[in-house]
Short mmCIF file of C-alpha atoms and ligand atoms in Angstrom, two decimals:
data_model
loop_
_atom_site.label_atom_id
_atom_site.label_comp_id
_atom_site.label_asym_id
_atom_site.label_seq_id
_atom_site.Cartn_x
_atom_site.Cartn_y
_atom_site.Cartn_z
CA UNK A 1 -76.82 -129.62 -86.97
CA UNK A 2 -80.14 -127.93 -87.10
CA UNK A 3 -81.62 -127.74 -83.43
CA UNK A 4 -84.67 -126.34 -81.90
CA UNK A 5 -84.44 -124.99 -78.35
CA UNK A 6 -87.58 -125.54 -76.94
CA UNK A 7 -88.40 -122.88 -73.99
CA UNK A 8 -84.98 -121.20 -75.36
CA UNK A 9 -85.74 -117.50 -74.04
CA UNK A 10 -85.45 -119.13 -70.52
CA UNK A 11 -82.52 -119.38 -67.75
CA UNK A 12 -81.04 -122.08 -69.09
CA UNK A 13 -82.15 -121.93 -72.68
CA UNK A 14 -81.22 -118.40 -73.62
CA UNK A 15 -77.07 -119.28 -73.02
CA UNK A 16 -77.65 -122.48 -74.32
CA UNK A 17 -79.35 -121.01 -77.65
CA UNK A 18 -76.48 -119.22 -77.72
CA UNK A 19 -73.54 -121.41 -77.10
CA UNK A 20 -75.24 -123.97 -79.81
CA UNK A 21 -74.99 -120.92 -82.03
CA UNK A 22 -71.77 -119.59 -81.70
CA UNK A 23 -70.62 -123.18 -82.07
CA UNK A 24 -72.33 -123.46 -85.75
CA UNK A 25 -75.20 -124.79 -84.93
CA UNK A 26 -78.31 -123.58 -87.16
CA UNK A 27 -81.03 -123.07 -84.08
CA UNK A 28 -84.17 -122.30 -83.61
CA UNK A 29 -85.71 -121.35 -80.17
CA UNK A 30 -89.44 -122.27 -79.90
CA UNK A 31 -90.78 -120.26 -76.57
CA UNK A 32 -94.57 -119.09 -75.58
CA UNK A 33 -92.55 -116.28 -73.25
CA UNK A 34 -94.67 -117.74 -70.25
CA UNK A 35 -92.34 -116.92 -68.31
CA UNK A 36 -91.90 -113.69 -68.47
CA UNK A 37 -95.47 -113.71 -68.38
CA UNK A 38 -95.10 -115.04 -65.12
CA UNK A 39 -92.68 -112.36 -64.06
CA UNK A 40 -95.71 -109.96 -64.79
CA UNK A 41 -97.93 -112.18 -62.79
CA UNK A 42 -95.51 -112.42 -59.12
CA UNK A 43 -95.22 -109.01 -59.91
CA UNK A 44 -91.21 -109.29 -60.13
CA UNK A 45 -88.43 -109.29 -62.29
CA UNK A 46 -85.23 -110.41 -62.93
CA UNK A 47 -82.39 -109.22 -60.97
CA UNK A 48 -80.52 -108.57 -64.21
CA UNK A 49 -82.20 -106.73 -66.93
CA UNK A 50 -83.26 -109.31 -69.98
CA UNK A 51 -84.38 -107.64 -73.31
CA UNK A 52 -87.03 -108.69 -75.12
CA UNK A 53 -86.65 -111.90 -77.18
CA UNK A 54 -86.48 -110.23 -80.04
CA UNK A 55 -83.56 -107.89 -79.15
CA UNK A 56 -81.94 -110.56 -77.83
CA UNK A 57 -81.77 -112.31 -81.19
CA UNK A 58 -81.11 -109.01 -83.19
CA UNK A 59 -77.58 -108.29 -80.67
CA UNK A 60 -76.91 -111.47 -81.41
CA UNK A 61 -76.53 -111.56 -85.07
CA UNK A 62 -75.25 -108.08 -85.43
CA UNK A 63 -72.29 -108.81 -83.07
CA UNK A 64 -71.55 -112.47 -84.32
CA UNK A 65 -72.97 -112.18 -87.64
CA UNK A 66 -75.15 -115.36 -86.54
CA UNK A 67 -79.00 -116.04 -87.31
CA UNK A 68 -81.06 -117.42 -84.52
CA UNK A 69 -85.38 -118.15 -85.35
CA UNK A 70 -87.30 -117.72 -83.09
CA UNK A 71 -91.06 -119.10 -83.28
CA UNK A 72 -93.63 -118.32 -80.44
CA UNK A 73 -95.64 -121.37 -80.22
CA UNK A 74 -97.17 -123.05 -76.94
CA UNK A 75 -96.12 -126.55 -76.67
CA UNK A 76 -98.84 -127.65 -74.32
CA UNK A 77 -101.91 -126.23 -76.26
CA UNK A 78 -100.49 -125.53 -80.09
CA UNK A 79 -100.22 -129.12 -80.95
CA UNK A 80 -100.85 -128.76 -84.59
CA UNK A 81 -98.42 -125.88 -85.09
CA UNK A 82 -95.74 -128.19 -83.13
CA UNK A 83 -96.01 -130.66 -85.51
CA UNK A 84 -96.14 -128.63 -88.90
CA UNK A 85 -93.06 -126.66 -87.29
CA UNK A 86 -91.11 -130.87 -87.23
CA UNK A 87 -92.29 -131.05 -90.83
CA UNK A 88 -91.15 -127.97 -92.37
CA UNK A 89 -88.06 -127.53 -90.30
CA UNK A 90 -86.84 -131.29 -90.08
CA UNK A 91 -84.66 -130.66 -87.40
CA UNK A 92 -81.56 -132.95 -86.37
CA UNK A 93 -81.99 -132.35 -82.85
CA UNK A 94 -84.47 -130.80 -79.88
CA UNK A 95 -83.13 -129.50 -76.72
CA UNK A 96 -86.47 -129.50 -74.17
CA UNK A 97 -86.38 -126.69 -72.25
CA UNK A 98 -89.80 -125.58 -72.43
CA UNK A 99 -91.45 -126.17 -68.48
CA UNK A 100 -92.63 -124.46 -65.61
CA UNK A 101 -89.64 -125.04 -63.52
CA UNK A 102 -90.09 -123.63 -60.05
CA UNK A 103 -91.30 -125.82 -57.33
CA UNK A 104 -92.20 -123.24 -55.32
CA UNK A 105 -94.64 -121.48 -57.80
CA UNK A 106 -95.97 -125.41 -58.82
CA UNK A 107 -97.52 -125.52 -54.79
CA UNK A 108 -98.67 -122.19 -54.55
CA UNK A 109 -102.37 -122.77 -55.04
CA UNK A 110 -104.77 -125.19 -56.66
CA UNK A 111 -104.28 -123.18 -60.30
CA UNK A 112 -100.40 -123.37 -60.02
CA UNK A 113 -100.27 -127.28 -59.42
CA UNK A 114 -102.98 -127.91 -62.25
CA UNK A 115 -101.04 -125.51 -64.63
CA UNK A 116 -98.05 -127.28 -64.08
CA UNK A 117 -99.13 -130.90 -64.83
CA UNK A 118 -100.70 -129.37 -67.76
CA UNK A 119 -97.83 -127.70 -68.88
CA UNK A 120 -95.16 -129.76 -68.61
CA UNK A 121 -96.93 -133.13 -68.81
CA UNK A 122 -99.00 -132.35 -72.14
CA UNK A 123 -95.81 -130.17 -74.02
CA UNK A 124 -93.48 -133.20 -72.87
CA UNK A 125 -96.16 -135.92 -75.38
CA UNK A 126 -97.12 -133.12 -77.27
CA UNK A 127 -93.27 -132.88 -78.33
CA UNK A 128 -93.10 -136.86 -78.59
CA UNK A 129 -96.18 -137.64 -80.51
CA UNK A 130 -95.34 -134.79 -83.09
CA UNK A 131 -91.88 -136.39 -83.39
CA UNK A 132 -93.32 -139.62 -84.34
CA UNK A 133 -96.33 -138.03 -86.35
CA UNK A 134 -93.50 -136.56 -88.57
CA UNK A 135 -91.54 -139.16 -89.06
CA UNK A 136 -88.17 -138.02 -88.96
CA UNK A 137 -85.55 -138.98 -86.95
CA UNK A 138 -85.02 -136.16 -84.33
CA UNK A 139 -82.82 -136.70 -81.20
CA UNK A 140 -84.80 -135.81 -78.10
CA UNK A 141 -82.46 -134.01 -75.23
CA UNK A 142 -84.97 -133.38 -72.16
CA UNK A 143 -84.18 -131.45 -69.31
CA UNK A 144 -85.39 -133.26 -66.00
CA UNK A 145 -84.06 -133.02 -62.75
CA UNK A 146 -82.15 -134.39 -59.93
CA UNK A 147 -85.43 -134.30 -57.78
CA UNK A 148 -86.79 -137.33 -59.42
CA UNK A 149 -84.80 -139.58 -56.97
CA UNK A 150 -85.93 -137.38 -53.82
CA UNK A 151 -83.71 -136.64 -51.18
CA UNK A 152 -84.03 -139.98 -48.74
CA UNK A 153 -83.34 -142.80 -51.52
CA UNK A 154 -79.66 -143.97 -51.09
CA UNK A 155 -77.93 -143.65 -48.24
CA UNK A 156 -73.69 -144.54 -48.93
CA UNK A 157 -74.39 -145.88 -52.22
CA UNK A 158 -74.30 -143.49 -55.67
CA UNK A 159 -77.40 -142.23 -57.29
CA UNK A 160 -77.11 -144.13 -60.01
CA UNK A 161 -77.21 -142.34 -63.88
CA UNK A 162 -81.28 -143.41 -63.93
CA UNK A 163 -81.52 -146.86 -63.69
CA UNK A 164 -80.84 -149.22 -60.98
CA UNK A 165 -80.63 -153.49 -61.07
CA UNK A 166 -82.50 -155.03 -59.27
CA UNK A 167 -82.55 -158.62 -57.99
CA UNK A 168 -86.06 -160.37 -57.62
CA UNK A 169 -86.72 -163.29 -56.28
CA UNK A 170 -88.83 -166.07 -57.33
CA UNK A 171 -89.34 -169.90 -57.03
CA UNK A 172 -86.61 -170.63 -59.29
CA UNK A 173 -84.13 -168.17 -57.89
CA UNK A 174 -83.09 -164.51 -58.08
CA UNK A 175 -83.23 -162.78 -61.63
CA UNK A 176 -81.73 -159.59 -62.35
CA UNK A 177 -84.01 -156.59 -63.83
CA UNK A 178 -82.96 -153.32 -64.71
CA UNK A 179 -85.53 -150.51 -63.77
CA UNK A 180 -85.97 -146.97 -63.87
CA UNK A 181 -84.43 -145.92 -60.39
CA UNK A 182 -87.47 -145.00 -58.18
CA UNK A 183 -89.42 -141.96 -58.75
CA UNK A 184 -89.66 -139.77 -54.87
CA UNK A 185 -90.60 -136.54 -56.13
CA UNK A 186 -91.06 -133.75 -53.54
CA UNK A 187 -93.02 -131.05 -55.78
CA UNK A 188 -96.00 -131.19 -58.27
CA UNK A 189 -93.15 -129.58 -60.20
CA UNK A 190 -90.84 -132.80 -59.43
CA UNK A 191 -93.71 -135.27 -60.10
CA UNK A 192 -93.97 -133.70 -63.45
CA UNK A 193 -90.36 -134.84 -64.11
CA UNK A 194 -91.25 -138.45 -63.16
CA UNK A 195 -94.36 -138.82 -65.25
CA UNK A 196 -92.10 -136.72 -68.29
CA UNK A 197 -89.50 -140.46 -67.43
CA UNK A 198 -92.54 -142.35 -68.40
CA UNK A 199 -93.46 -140.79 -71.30
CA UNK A 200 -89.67 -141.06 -72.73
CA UNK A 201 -89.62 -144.94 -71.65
CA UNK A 202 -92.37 -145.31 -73.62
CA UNK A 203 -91.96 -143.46 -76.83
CA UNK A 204 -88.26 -144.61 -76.72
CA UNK A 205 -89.74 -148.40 -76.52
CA UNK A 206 -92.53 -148.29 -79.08
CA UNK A 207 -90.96 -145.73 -81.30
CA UNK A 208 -87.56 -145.72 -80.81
CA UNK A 209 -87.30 -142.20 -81.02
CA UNK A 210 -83.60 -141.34 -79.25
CA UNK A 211 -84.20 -139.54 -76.43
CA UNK A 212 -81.60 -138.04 -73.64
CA UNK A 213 -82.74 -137.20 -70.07
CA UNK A 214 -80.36 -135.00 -67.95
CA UNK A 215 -81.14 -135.12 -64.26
CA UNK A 216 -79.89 -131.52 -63.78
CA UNK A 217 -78.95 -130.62 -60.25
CA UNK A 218 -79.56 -126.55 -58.92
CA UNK A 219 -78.23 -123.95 -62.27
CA UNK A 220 -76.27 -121.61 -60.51
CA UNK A 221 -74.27 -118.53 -61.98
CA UNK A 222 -75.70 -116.26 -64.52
CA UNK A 223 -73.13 -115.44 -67.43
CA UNK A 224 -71.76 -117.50 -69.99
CA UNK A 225 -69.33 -116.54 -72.52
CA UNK A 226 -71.75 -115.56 -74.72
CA UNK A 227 -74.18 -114.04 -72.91
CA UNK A 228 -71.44 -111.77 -71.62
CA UNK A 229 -70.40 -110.40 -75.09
CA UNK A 230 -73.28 -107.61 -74.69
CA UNK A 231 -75.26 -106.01 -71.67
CA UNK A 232 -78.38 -106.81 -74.10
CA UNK A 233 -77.61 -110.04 -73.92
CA UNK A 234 -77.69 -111.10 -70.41
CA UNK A 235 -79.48 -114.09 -68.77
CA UNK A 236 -81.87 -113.46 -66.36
CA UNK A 237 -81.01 -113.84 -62.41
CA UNK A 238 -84.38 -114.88 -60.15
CA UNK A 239 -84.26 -114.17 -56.85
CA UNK A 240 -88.06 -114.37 -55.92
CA UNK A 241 -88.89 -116.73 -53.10
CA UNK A 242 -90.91 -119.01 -56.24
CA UNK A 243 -88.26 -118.43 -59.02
CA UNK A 244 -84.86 -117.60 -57.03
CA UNK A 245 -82.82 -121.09 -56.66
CA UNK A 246 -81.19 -121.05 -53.66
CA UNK A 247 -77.39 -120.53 -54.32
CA UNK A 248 -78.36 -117.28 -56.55
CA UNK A 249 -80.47 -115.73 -53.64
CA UNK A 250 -77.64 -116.16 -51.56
CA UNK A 251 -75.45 -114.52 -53.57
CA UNK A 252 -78.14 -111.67 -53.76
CA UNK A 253 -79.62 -111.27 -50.85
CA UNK A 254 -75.60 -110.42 -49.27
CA UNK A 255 -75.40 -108.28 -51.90
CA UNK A 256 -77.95 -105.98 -50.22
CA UNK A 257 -77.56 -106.85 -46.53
CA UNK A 258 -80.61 -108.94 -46.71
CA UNK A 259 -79.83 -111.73 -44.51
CA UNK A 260 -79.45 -115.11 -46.08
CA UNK A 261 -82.50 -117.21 -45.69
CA UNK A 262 -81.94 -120.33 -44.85
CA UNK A 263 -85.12 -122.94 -44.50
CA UNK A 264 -84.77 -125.33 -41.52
CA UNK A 265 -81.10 -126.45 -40.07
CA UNK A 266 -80.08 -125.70 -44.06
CA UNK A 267 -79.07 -129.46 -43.65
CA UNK A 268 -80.51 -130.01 -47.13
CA UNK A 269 -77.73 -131.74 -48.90
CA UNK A 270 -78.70 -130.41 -52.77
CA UNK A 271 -76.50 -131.26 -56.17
CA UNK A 272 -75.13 -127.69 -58.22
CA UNK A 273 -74.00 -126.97 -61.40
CA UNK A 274 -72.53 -123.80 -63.21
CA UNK A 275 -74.62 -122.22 -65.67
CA UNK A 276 -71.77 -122.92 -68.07
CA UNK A 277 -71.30 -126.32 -67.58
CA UNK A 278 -75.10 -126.60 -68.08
CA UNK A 279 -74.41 -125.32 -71.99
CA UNK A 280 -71.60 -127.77 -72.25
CA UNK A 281 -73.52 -130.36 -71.18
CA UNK A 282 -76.01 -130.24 -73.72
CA UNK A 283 -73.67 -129.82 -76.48
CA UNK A 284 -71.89 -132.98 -75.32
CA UNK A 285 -75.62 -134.61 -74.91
CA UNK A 286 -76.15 -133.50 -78.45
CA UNK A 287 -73.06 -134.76 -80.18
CA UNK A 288 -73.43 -138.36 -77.84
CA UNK A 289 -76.94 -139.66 -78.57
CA UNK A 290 -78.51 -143.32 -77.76
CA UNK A 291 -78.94 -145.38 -80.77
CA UNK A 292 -82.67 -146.06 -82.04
CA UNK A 293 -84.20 -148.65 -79.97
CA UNK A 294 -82.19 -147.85 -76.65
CA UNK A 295 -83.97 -147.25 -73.87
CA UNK A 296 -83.49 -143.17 -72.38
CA UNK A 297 -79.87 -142.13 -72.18
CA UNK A 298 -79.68 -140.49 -68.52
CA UNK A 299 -76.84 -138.48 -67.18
CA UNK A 300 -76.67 -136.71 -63.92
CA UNK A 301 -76.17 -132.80 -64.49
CA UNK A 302 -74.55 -132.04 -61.76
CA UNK A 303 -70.83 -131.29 -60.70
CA UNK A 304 -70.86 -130.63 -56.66
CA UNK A 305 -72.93 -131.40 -53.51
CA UNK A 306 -73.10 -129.03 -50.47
CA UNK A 307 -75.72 -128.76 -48.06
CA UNK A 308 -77.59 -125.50 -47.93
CA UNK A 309 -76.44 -124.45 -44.74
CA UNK A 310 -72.50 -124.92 -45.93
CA UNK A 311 -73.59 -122.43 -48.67
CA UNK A 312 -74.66 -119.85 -46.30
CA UNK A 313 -71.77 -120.04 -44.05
CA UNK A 314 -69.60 -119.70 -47.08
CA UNK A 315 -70.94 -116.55 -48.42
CA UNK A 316 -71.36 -115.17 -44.69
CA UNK A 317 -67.80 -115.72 -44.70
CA UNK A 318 -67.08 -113.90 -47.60
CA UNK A 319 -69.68 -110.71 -47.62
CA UNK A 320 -70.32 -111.18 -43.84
CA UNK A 321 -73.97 -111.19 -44.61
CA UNK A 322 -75.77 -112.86 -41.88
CA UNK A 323 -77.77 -116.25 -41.83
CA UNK A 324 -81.63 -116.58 -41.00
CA UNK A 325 -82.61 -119.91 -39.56
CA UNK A 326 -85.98 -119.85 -40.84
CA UNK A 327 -89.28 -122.03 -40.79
CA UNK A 328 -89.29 -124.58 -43.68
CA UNK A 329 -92.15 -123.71 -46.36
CA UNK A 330 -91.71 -126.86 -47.56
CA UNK A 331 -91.95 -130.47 -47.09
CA UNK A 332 -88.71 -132.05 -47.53
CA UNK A 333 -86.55 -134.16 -44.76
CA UNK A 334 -84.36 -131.42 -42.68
CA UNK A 335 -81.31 -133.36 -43.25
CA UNK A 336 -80.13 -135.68 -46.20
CA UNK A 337 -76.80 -137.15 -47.41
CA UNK A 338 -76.71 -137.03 -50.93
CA UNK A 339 -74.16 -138.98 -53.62
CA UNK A 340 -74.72 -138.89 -56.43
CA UNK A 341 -72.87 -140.79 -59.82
CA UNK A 342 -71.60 -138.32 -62.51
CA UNK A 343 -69.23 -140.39 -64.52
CA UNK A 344 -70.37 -139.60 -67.54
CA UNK A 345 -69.65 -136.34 -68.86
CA UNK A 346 -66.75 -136.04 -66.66
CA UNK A 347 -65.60 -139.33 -69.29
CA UNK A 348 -66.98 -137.13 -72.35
CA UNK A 349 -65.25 -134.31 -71.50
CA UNK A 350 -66.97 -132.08 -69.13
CA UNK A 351 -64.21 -129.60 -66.80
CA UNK A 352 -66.39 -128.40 -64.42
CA UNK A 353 -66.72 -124.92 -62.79
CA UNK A 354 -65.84 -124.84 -59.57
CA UNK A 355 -68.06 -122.96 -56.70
CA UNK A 356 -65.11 -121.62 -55.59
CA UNK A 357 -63.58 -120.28 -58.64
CA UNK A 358 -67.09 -118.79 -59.76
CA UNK A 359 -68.93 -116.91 -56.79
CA UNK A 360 -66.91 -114.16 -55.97
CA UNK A 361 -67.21 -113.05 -59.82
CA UNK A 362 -70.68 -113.81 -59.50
CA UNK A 363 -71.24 -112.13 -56.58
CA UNK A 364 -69.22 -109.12 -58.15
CA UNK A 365 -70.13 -108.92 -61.48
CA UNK A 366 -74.18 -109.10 -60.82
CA UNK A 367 -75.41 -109.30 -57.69
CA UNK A 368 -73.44 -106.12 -56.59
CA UNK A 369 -73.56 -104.65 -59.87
CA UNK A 370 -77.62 -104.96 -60.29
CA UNK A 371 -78.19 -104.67 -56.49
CA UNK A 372 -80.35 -101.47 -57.01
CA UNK A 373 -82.92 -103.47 -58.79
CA UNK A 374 -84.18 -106.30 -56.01
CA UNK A 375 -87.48 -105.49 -54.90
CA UNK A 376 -87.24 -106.90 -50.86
CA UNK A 377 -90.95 -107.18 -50.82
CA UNK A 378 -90.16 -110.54 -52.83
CA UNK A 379 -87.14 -112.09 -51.22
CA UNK A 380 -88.78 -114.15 -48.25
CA UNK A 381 -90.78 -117.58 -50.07
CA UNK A 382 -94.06 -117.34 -49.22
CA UNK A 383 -95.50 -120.98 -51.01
CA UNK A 384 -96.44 -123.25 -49.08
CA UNK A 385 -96.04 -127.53 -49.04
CA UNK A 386 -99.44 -127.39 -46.88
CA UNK A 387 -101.62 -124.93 -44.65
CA UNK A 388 -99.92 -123.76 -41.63
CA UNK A 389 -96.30 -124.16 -42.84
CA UNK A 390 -96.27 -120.26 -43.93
CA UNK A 391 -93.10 -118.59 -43.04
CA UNK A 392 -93.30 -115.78 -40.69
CA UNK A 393 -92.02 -111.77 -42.77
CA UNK A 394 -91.14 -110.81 -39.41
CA UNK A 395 -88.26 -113.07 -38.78
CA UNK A 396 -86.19 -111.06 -41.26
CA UNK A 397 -88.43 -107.86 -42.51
CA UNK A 398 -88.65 -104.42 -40.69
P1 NAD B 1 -87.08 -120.95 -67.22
O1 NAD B 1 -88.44 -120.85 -66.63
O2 NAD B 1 -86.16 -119.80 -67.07
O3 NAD B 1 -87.21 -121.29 -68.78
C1 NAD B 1 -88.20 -122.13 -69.31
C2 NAD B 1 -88.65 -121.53 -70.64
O4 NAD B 1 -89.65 -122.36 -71.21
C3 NAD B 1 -89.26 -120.13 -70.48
O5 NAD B 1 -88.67 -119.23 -71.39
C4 NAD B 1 -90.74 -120.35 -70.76
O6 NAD B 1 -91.36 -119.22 -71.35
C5 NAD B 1 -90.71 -121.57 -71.68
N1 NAD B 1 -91.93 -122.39 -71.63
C6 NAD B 1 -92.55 -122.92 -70.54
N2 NAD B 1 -93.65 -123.57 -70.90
C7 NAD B 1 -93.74 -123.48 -72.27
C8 NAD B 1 -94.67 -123.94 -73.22
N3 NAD B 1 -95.79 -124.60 -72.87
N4 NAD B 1 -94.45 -123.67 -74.52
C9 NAD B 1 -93.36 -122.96 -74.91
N5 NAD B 1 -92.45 -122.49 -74.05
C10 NAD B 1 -92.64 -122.75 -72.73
O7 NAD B 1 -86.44 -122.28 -66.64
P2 NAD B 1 -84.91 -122.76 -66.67
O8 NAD B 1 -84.33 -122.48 -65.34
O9 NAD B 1 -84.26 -122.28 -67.89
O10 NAD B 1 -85.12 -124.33 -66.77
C11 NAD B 1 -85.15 -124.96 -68.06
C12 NAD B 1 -85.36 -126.46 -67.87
O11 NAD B 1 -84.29 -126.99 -67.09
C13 NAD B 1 -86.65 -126.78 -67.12
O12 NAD B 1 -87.27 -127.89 -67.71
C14 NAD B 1 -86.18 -127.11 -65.73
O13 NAD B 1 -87.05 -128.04 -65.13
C15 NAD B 1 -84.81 -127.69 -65.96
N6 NAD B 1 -83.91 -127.49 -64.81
C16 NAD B 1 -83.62 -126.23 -64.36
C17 NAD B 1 -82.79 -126.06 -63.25
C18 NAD B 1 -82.46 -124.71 -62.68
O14 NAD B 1 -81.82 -124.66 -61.60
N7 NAD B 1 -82.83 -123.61 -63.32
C19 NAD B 1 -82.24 -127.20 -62.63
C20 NAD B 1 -82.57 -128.47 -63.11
C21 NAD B 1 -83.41 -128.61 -64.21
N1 USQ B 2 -83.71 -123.14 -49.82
C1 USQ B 2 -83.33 -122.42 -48.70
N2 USQ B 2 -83.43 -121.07 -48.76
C2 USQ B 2 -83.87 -120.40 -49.86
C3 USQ B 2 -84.24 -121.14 -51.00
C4 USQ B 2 -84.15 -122.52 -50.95
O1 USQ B 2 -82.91 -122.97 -47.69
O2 USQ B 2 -83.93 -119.17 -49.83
C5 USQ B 2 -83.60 -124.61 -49.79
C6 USQ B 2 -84.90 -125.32 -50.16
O3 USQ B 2 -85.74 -125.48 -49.04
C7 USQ B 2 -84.36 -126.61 -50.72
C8 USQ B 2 -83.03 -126.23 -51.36
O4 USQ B 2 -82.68 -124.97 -50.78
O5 USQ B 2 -84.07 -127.50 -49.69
C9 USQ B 2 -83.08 -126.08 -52.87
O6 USQ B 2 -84.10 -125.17 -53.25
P1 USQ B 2 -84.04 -124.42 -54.66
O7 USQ B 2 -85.21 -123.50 -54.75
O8 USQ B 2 -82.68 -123.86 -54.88
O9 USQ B 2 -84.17 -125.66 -55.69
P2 USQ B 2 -85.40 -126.58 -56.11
O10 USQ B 2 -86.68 -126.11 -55.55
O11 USQ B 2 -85.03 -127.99 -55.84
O12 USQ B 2 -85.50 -126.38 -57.68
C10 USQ B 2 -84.39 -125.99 -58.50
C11 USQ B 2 -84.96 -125.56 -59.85
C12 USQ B 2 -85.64 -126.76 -60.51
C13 USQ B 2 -84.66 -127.91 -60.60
C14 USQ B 2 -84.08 -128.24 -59.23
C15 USQ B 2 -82.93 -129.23 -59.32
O13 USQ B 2 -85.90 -124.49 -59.69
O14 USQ B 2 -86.08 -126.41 -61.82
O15 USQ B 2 -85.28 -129.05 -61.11
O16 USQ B 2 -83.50 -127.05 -58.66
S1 USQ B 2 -82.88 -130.35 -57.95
O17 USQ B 2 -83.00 -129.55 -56.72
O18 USQ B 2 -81.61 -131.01 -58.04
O19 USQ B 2 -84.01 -131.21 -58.10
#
């Protein structure tokens, strides 16, 4: 199958790239590197070092023998290029990768939040409307989130795989309606995700262009199989209070006696998923798409639930870093059950990593091993939901 991998020099996109590769996949990855521009930006850098795109792709096919294009191309602002690229390449498949993901960095100022919508909102149509404007028939698989539901939604009963039924009443009785489960996003970053659920509903309606939406829970874990083969071609590890996701900073910040920052109680109940699984995932998303004129296919990414707090006990008890009960920078309920359905890939396949099979090798195998390279300056998050929420540096600096 011939994929592109849109925002494929990323976290998620780089292993993924790869995995699609290895298994015979012809792919192209389609990036604007604005994230590493970012890096530049914050003034950071990954915890492991990533090579330049270029590099990357070069290891790649001189240890595998296996070609990977890569085309640097804006997807919010290079519209025309977008769709020429459709029309010469004809593509079976896209894998959407290509957004500004952090939350953090999508509140940090007036500029962030605008970029963000921009981004994410305008590359999401731009990437529909030059799928229609070519017209072929190329799958859509879109990476969204499990943040679209919000954290205070559903109590005992599952978060449903995207779509909920409804009963309303009227005169002549209750009908049934199926709708798209109810959008409670807690970031601009989030609330692009639910306006990205629009867009699909829409072009999959009118169009019927296929299109998969994974509601991918917290990517933790760095290495996959492939990006393992080589030193040069490692995935990056954030650890920055914008990019760092929380289970990853954990894992980092007891790697250099930083202690572990939790926000709030850490009552946060939050959905995870291996970095490996996430590459499985999309190959099973790939090789399962809707049929024209189906609404959006969604599956739940995720494998586990633990609440943030759990997480820092856990690695206390196994580096015996110590926790930080710190301030909340954000806005988000202090405490939350969270259950969530993932029936579906489990059915198509998906063996799951387990936490605790994977995070003493993670926390051996990088966050020891690259230790030397953390700048602490960066650790604590310093974005704020609204004024006067900042965290105080002196809680766990000096
Ligand atoms: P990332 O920031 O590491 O990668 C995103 C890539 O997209 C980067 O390489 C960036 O340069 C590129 N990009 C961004 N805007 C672009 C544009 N306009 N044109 C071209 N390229 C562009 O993020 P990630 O962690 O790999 O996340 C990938 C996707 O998965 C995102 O959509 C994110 O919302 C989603 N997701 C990530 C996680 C996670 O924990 N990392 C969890 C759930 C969902
Ligand atoms: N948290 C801490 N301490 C930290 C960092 C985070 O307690 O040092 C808490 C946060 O306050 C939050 C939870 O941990 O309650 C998760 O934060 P996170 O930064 O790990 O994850 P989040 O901001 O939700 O975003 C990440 C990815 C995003 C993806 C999302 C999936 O950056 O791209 O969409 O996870 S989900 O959370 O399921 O929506």
């Amino acid at each position: 199958m011939k994929v592109l991998v849109l925002g494929g020099d990323g976290f998620c996109g780089w292993p993924t790239s790869l995995h699609l590769s290895d298994i015979g996949h012809d792919v192209t990855i389609v990036d604007n590197l604005s994230r590493r521009a970012i890096d530049l930006e914050l003034e950071v850098d990954s915890l492991t070092p990533i090579r330049p795109i270029g590099e990357r792709i070069r290891v790649w096919k001189e240890l595998t023998g296996k070609n990977i294009e890569f085309v640097n191309l804006d997807l919010a602002q290079e519209y025309d290029r977008l769709e020429t690229l459709l029309i010469n390449e004809r593509p079976d498949a896209i894998v959407h990768f290509g957004e500004q993901r952090a939350a953090p960095y999508s509140m940090r100022d007036t500029r962030s939040k605008r970029y963000t919508v921009d981004n994410n909102v305008r590359g999401a149509h731009n990437v529909l409307a030059a799928i229609v404007a070519s017209g072929l028939d190329i799958a859509l698989v879109h990476l969204g989130t499990m943040g679209v539901y919000g954290y205070g939604w559903s109590g005992s009963a599952p978060i449903p795989e995207g779509y909920l039924t409804v009963k309303v009443p009227t005169p002549d009785g209750d009908i049934e309606r199926e709708i798209l489960h109810p959008a409670n996003p807690g970031s601009v970053y989030h609330l692009t995700k639910t306006l990205d659920q629009l867009l699909f509903a829409f072009y999959a309606s009118n169009d019927q262009i296929r299109i998969t939406d994974l509601h991918q829970g917290i990517v933790w874990g760095t290495q996959t199989p492939q990006t393992a083969l080589d030193e040069r071609l490692i995935n990056r590890f954030d650890y920055d209070g914008d990019y760092g996701t929380v289970l990853n900073r954990f894992l980092m910040q007891a790697a250099i006696g930083h202690p572990l920052t939790v926000h709030g109680t850490g009552g946060q109940t939050r959905a995870f998923i291996h970095i490996r699984d996430t590459v499985r995932c999309i190959q099973i998303a790939l090789e399962n798409p809707p049929a024209r004129g189906d609404k959006p296919m969604v599956f739940n990414q995720v494998t586990e639930t633990h609440r943030v707090i759990e997480l820092a006990q856990l690695i206390s008890k196994l580096t015996g870093a110590e926790v930080a009960l710190l301030p909340n920078p954000r806005r988000e309920a202090a405490e939350n059950e969270l259950n969530v359905s993932r029936d579906r890939f489990l059915a198509l396949g998906l063996n799951p990593t387990k936490l605790s099979e994977g995070l003493l090798e993670e926390a051996r195998d990088v966050a020891e091993r690259y230790r030397d390279r953390a700048d602490t300056t960066k650790i604590i998050a310093r974005s704020v939901w609204r004024q006067g929420m900042e965290t105080s540096p002196d809680l766990v600096e000096g």
